[in-house]
Coordinates of C-alpha atoms in Angstrom, one line a residue:
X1 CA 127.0 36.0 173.1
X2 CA 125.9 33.3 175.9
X3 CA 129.8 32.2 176.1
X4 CA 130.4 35.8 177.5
X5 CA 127.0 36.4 179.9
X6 CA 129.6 35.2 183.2
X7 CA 132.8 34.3 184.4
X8 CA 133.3 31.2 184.6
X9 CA 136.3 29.4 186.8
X10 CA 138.0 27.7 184.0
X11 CA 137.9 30.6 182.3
X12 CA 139.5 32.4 184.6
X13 CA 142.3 29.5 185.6
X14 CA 143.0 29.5 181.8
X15 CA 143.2 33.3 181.3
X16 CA 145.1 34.1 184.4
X17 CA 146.8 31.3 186.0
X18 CA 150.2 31.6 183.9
X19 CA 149.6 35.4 182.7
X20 CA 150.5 37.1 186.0
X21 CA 153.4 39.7 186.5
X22 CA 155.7 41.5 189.1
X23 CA 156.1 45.3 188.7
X24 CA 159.8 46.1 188.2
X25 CA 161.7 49.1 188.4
X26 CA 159.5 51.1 190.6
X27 CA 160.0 52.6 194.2
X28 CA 157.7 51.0 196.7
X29 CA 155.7 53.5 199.2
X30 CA 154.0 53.0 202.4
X31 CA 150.3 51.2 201.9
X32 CA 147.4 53.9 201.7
X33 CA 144.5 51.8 200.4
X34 CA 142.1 50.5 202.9
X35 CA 139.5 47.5 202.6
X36 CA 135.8 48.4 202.1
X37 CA 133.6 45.8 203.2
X38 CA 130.7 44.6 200.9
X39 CA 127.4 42.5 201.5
X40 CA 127.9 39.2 201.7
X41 CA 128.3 37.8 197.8
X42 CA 127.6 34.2 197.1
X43 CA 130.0 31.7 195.5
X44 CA 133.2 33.0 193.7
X45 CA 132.4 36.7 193.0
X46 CA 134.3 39.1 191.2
X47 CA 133.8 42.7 191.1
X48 CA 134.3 44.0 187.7
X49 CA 133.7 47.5 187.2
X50 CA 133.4 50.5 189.5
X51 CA 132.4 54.3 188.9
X52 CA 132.4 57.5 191.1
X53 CA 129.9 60.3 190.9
X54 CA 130.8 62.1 194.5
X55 CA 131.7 61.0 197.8
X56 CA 128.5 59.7 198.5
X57 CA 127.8 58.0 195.2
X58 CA 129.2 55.1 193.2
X59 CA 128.4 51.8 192.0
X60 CA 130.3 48.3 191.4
X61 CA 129.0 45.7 189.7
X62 CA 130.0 42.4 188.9
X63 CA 129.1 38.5 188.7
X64 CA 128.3 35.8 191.6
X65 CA 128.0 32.4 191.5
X66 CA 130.4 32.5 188.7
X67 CA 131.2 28.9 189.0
X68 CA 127.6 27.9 188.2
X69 CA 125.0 29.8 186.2
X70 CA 126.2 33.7 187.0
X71 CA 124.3 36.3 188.6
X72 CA 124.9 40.0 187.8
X73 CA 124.8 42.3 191.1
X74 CA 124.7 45.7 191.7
X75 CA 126.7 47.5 194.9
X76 CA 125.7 50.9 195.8
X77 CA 128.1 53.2 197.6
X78 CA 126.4 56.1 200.3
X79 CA 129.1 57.5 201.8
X80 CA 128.6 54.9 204.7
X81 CA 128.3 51.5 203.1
X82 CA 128.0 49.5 200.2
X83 CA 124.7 48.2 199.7
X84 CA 122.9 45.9 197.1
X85 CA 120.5 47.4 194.5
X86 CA 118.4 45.4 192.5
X87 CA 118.6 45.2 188.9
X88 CA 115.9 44.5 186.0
X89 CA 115.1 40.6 185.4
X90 CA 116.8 39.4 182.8
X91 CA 119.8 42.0 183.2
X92 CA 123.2 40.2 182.1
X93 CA 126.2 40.7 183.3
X94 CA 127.7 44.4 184.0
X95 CA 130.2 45.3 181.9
X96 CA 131.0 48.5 182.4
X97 CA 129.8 51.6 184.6
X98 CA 129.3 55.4 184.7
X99 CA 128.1 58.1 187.2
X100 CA 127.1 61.4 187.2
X101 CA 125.5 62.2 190.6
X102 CA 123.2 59.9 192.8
X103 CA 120.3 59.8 190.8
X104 CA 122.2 59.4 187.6
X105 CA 124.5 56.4 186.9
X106 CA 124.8 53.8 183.8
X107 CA 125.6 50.6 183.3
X108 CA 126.2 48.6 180.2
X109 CA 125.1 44.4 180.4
X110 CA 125.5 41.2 178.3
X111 CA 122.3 39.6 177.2
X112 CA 121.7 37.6 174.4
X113 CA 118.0 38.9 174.1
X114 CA 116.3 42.8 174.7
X115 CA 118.4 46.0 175.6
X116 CA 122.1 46.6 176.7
X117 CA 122.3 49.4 178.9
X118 CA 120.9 50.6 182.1
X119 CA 119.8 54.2 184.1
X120 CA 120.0 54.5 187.3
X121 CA 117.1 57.1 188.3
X122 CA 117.4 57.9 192.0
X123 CA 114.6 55.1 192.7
X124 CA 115.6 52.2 190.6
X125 CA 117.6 50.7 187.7
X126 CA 115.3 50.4 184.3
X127 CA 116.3 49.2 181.0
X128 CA 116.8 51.6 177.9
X129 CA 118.0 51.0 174.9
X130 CA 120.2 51.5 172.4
X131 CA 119.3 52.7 169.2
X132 CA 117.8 50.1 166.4
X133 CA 120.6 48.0 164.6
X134 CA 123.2 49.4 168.1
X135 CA 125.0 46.7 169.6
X136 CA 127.7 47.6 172.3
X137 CA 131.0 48.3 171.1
X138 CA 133.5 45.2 171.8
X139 CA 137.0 46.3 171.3
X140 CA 138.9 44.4 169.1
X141 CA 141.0 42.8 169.1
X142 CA 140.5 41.2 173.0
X143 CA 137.4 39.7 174.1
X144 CA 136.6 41.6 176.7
X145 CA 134.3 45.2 177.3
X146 CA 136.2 48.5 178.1
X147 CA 134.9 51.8 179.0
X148 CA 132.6 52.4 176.2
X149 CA 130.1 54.3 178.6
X150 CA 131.4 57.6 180.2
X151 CA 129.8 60.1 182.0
X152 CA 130.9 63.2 184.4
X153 CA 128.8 65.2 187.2
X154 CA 127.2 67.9 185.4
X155 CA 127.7 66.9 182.4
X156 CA 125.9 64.2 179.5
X157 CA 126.8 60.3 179.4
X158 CA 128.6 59.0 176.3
X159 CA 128.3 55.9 175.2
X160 CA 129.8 53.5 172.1
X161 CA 127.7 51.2 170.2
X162 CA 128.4 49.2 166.7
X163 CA 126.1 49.3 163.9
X164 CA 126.6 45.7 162.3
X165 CA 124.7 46.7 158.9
X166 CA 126.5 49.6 158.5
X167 CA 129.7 48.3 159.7
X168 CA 130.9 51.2 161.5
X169 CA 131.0 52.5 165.0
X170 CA 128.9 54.4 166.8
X171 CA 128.9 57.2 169.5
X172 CA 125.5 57.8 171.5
X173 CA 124.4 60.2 173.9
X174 CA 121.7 60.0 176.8
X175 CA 119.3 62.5 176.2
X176 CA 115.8 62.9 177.2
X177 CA 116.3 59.1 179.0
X178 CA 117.5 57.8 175.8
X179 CA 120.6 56.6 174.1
X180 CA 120.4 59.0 169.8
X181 CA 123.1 58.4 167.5
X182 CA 125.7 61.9 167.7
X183 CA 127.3 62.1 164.8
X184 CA 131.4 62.5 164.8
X185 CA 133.3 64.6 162.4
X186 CA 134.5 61.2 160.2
X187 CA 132.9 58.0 160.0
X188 CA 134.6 55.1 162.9
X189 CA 135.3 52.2 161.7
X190 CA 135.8 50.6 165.2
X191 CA 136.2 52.5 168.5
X192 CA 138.1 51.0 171.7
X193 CA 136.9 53.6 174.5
X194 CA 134.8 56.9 175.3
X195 CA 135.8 59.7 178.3
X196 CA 133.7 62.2 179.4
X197 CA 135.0 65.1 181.7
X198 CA 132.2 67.8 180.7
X199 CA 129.8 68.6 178.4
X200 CA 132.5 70.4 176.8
X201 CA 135.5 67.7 177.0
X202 CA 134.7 64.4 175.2
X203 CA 137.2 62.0 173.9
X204 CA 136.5 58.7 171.7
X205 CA 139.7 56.9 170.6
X206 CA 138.9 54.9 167.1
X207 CA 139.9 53.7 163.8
X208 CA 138.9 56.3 162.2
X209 CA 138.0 56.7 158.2
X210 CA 139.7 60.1 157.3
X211 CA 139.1 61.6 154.3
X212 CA 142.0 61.5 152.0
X213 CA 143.7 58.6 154.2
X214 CA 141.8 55.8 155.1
X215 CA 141.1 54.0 158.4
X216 CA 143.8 55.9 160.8
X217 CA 144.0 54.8 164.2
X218 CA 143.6 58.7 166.2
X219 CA 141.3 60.9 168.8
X220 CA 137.7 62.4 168.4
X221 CA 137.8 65.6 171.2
X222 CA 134.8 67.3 171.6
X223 CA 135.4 70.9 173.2
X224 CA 131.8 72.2 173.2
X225 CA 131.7 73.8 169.8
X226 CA 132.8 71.4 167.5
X227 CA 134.8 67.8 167.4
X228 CA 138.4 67.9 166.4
X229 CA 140.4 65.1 165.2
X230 CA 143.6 64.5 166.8
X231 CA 146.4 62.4 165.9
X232 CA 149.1 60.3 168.2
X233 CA 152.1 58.3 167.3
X234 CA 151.5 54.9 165.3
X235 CA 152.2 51.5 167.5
X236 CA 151.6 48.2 166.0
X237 CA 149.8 45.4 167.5
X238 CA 148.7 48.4 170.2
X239 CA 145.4 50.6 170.8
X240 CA 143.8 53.3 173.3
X241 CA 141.9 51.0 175.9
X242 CA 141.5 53.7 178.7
X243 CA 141.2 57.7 178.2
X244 CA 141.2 59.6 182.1
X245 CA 141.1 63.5 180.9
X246 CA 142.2 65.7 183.5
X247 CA 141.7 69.5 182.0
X248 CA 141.3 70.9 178.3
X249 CA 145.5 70.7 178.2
X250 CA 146.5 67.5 180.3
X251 CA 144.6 63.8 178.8
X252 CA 146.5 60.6 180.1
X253 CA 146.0 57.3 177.8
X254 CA 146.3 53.8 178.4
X255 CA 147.7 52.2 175.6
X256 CA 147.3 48.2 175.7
X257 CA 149.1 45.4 173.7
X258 CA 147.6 42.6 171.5
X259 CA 151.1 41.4 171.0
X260 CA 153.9 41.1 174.1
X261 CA 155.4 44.9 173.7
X262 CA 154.5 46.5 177.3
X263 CA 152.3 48.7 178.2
X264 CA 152.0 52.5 177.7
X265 CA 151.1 56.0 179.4
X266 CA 150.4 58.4 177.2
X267 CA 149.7 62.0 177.9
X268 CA 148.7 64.9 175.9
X269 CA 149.4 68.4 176.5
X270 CA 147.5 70.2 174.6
X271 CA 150.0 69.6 171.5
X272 CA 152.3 66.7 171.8
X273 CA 151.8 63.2 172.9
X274 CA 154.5 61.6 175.8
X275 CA 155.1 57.9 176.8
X276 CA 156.4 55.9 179.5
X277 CA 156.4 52.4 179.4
X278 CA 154.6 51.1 182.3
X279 CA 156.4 48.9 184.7
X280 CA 155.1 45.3 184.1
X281 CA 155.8 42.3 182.4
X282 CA 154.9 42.4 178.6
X283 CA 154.3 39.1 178.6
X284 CA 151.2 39.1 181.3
X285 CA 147.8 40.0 180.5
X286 CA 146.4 42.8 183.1
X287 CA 143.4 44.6 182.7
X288 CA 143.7 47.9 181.2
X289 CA 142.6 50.3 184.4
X290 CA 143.2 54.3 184.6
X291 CA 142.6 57.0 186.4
X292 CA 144.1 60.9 186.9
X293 CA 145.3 61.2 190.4
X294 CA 143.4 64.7 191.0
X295 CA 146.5 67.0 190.3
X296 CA 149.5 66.4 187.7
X297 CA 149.7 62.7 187.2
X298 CA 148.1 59.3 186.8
X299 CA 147.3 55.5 188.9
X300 CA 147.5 52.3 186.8
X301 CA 147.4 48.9 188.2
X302 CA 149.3 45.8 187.3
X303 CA 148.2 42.4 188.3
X304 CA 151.0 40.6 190.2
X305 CA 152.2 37.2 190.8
X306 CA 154.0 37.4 194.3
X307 CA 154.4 41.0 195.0
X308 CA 151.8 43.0 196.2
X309 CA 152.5 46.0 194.9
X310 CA 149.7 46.4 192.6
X311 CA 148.8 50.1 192.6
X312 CA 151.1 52.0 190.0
X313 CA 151.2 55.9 190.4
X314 CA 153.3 58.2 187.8
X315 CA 153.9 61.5 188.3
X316 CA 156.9 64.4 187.2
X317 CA 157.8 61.4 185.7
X318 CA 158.3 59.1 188.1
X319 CA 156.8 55.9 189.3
X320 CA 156.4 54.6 192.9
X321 CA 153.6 51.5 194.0
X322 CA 151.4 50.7 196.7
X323 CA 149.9 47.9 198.0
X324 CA 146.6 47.2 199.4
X325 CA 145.8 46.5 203.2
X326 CA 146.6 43.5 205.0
X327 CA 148.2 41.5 202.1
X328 CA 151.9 41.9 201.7
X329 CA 152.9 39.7 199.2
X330 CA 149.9 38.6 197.9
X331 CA 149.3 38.1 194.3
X332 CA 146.3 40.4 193.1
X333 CA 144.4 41.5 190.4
X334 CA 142.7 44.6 189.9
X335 CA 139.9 44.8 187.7
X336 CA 139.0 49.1 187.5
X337 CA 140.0 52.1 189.2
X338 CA 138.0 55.0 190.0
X339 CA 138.6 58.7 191.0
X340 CA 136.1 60.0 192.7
X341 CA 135.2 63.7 191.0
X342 CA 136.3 66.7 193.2
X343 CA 138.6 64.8 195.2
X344 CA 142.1 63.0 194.5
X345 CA 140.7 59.7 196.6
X346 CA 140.4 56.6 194.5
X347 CA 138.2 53.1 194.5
X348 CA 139.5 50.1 192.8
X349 CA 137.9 46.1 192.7
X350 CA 139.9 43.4 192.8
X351 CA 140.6 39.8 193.3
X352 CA 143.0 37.6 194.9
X353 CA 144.5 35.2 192.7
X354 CA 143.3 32.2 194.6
X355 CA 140.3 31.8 193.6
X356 CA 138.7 30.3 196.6
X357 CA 139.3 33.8 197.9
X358 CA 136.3 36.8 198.3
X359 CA 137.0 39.8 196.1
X360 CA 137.4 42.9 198.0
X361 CA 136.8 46.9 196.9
X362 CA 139.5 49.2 198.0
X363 CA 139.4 53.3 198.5
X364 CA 142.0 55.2 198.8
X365 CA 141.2 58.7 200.6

């Protein structure tokens, strides 16, 4: 696991350098999204992963100094100003984030050695653990972490973990300031993200063994009461890397490629499953990033190659982009979204494609 702890600039060069893409087909609207400043980061930097828990809470975290050796930071947001928080010695780098109010937010690491995942209790960060035998979850089949941790204010966090014994997935839940094994209505075989809107709206999307079928790519929803399984259209060389539900009756989907076909929106109803092909080059690797936009529709972002237009809204089934401030026709990639709860304003991290460039966090009010 050492080859993954940081960033590294070849890594990036090689992964990115000819896998950019220009949005197509898609009516451009006036910028919205403003610049947030950040503490000063050292090195090349890249913000990875951002979460909302209010408008005075959320966190990004990322690596520095990716060039060299790789630090892990941590940003706090307090409704003023980003600031840095200190994280456990030892801590590897953030994968991937969660919040559920300002003295409850989670963070999932890369470490070859001791625990992956990390509580933030008001004070400070701490360790705790998964379970014994509970690795985090990496998606297959790209080498990189999703949202495997999920949480929503008011309501538990969610994690996924893999049971390498057992060879099976796991889901977990934070309780009593500790990640227990829940168990799920059939057994996963492998499971690619987690979303958490309340206590009583919980989805996991899986290979799942079902009885009577064999490993089925579907949905886990909990409502509450019980967990349901719920089934979507078939895809090849495709699977659920981002879940954003918006109520009991409206859950969008990011469905990513491991071939070339393009990427997909998927929304659920309450009974049927829609798609529209998002507007991007299939043949450009862009991190899978999601979020509802507060009312009937849904923001993706597309990483871009000499367009700016990197912020992809859809909605009564319709797309329309927006840039970022200050950099028309810029190349960009953005790395997460975030809706902050209650409100339809967003936050996203990104990077410049040049890579002697700083990253920058955006918010859309």
């Amino acid at each position: 696991m050492a080859g993954h702890r940081v960033l590294r600039a070849t890594a990036w060069v090689a992964a990115f350098s000819a896998l950019l893409l220009t949005p197509s087909a898609a009516t451009a609207a006036p910028p919205e999204w403003e610049n947030v400043p950040t503490p000063p980061l050292n090195g090349l930097a890249v913000v990875t992963e951002i979460a909302a828990a209010g408008p005075r809470a959320a966190w990004a975290g990322g690596i520095e100094d990716a060039t060299s050796s790789g630090t892990p930071f941590m940003l706090a947001w307090n409704g003023l100003e980003w600031r840095r928080q200190a994280l456990p010695p030892g801590t590897g780098q953030v994968v991937d984030l969660a919040a559920a109010g300002p003295r409850n937010a989670w963070g999932i690491y890369l470490n070859e050695n001791g625990s992956p995942a990390l509580h933030w209790n008001g004070v400070k960060w701490r360790r705790v653990g998964y379970p014994a035998g509970v690795r985090p979850t990496m998606p297959s089949p790209l080498p990189t972490y999703l949202q495997i941790v999920s949480a929503a204010p008011g309501g538990p966090a969610w994690s996924l973990g893999y049971d390498a014994e057992a060879k099976k997935a796991v889901a977990l839940r934070f309780q009593n300031g500790r990640w227990v094994r829940a168990r799920t209505p059939v057994p996963m075989v492998s499971a690619s993200t987690i979303a958490v809107r309340s206590a009583k709206d919980i989805w996991i999307a899986c290979t799942c063994d079902i009885p009577g079928t064999g490993p089925t790519e579907a949905m886990l929803h909990w409502n509450g009461t019980r967990w349901s399984t719920i089934h979507y259209p078939f895809k090849a060389q495709t699977y659920i890397a981002k879940i954003a539900p918006a109520s009991p009756t409206s859950v969008w989907a990011y469905r990513a490629s491991t071939g070339y076909a393009a990427p997909e929106l998927m929304h659920w109803d309450g009974t049927t499953w829609t798609s529209a092909t998002i507007p991007a080059s299939p043949y450009a690797y862009h991190f899978p990033t999601l979020a509802d936009d507060g009312d009937q529709g849904a923001w993706v972002s597309v990483s871009t190659v000499d367009n700016d237009k990197s912020y992809l809204h859809y909605s009564g089934g319709n797309w329309t982009t927006e840039s970022g401030e200050g950099r028309p026709t810029t190349p960009v990639w953005i790395r997460d979204l975030a809706r902050v709860p209650g409100t339809r304003s967003l936050w996203s991290a990104g990077l410049p494609s040049s890579l002697a460039d700083y990253p920058f966090i955006e918010h859309r009010p």
